[in-house]
């Protein structure tokens, strides 16, 4: 993820700036404001823009614990957002 330099991130991964925009670091509310989530450190985690938007756009967003397990399973298999980085699936060490 990147916070302030999308061009360097894009160059590092040899992707377009447009694709790199998906990896902007955002604050993910584990429990959405609309569902009573509080703006505090126990309810906010770092997440790329792509994941933040996609999680809450689902018809039935997963609860924070279930979503965390989903992310962990994908990372162990090496599949997390590789399609955005033009990488072949590979295990994450």
Coordinates of C-alpha atoms in Angstrom, one line a residue:
X1 CA 0.0 0.0 0.0
X2 CA 1.0 3.6 -0.4
X3 CA 0.1 6.7 1.5
X4 CA 1.6 9.7 -0.4
X5 CA 3.6 8.6 -3.5
X6 CA 1.5 6.7 -6.0
X7 CA 4.1 7.1 -8.7
X8 CA 6.9 5.4 -6.8
X9 CA 4.5 2.5 -5.9
X10 CA 3.5 2.1 -9.5
X11 CA 7.1 2.2 -10.7
X12 CA 8.2 -0.4 -8.0
X13 CA 5.5 -2.9 -9.2
X14 CA 5.7 -1.9 -12.9
X15 CA 2.0 -1.1 -13.0
X16 CA 0.1 2.0 -14.2
X17 CA -0.6 4.8 -11.8
X18 CA -4.3 4.1 -12.5
X19 CA -3.9 0.5 -11.2
X20 CA -1.7 1.7 -8.3
X21 CA -4.6 3.9 -7.1
X22 CA -6.3 0.7 -5.9
X23 CA -3.6 0.3 -3.3
X24 CA -3.9 3.6 -1.6
X25 CA -3.9 3.1 2.2
X26 CA -7.3 3.9 3.7
X27 CA -8.9 3.5 7.1
X28 CA -11.2 0.5 7.1
X29 CA -14.0 0.7 9.6
X30 CA -14.5 -2.9 10.8
X31 CA -18.0 -2.0 11.9
X32 CA -19.4 0.7 9.5
X33 CA -20.6 4.0 10.9
X34 CA -24.0 3.2 9.5
X35 CA -24.1 0.1 11.8
X36 CA -22.9 2.0 14.9
X37 CA -19.2 1.7 14.4
X38 CA -17.1 4.1 16.4
X39 CA -14.2 6.2 15.0
X40 CA -11.6 4.7 17.3
X41 CA -8.4 2.6 17.0
X42 CA -10.2 -0.6 17.9
X43 CA -12.6 -0.2 15.0
X44 CA -10.3 1.1 12.3
X45 CA -7.5 -0.8 10.5
X46 CA -5.4 0.0 7.4
X47 CA -6.7 -1.4 4.2
X48 CA -6.1 -0.7 0.5
X49 CA -8.8 1.3 -1.2
X50 CA -9.8 -1.7 -3.4
X51 CA -10.5 -3.9 -0.4
X52 CA -12.2 -1.2 1.6
X53 CA -14.7 -0.4 -1.1
X54 CA -15.3 -4.0 -2.1
X55 CA -16.0 -5.3 1.4
X56 CA -18.7 -2.8 2.1
X57 CA -20.1 -3.0 -1.5
X58 CA -21.2 -6.6 -1.0
X59 CA -24.9 -7.3 -0.5
X60 CA -24.0 -9.0 2.8
X61 CA -20.7 -7.7 4.0
X62 CA -18.9 -10.2 6.2
X63 CA -18.4 -9.4 9.9
X64 CA -14.9 -8.3 10.8
X65 CA -13.8 -11.7 12.2
X66 CA -15.0 -13.6 9.2
X67 CA -13.5 -11.1 6.8
X68 CA -10.1 -11.3 8.6
X69 CA -10.1 -15.1 8.2
X70 CA -11.0 -14.7 4.5
X71 CA -8.0 -12.3 4.1
X72 CA -5.7 -14.6 6.0
X73 CA -6.7 -17.7 3.9
X74 CA -6.1 -15.7 0.7
X75 CA -2.7 -14.5 1.8
X76 CA -1.6 -17.9 2.8
X77 CA -2.4 -19.1 -0.7
X78 CA -0.7 -16.1 -2.3
X79 CA -3.8 -14.9 -4.0
X80 CA -4.4 -11.5 -2.4
X81 CA -4.8 -8.9 -5.1
X82 CA -2.1 -10.4 -7.4
X83 CA -4.4 -9.7 -10.3
X84 CA -4.0 -6.0 -9.7
X85 CA -0.2 -6.2 -9.5
X86 CA 0.1 -8.5 -12.6
X87 CA 1.7 -11.2 -10.4
X88 CA 1.3 -14.9 -10.7
X89 CA -0.1 -16.5 -7.6
X90 CA 2.6 -17.3 -5.2
X91 CA 2.8 -18.2 -1.5
X92 CA 3.4 -15.3 0.8
X93 CA 6.2 -16.0 3.3

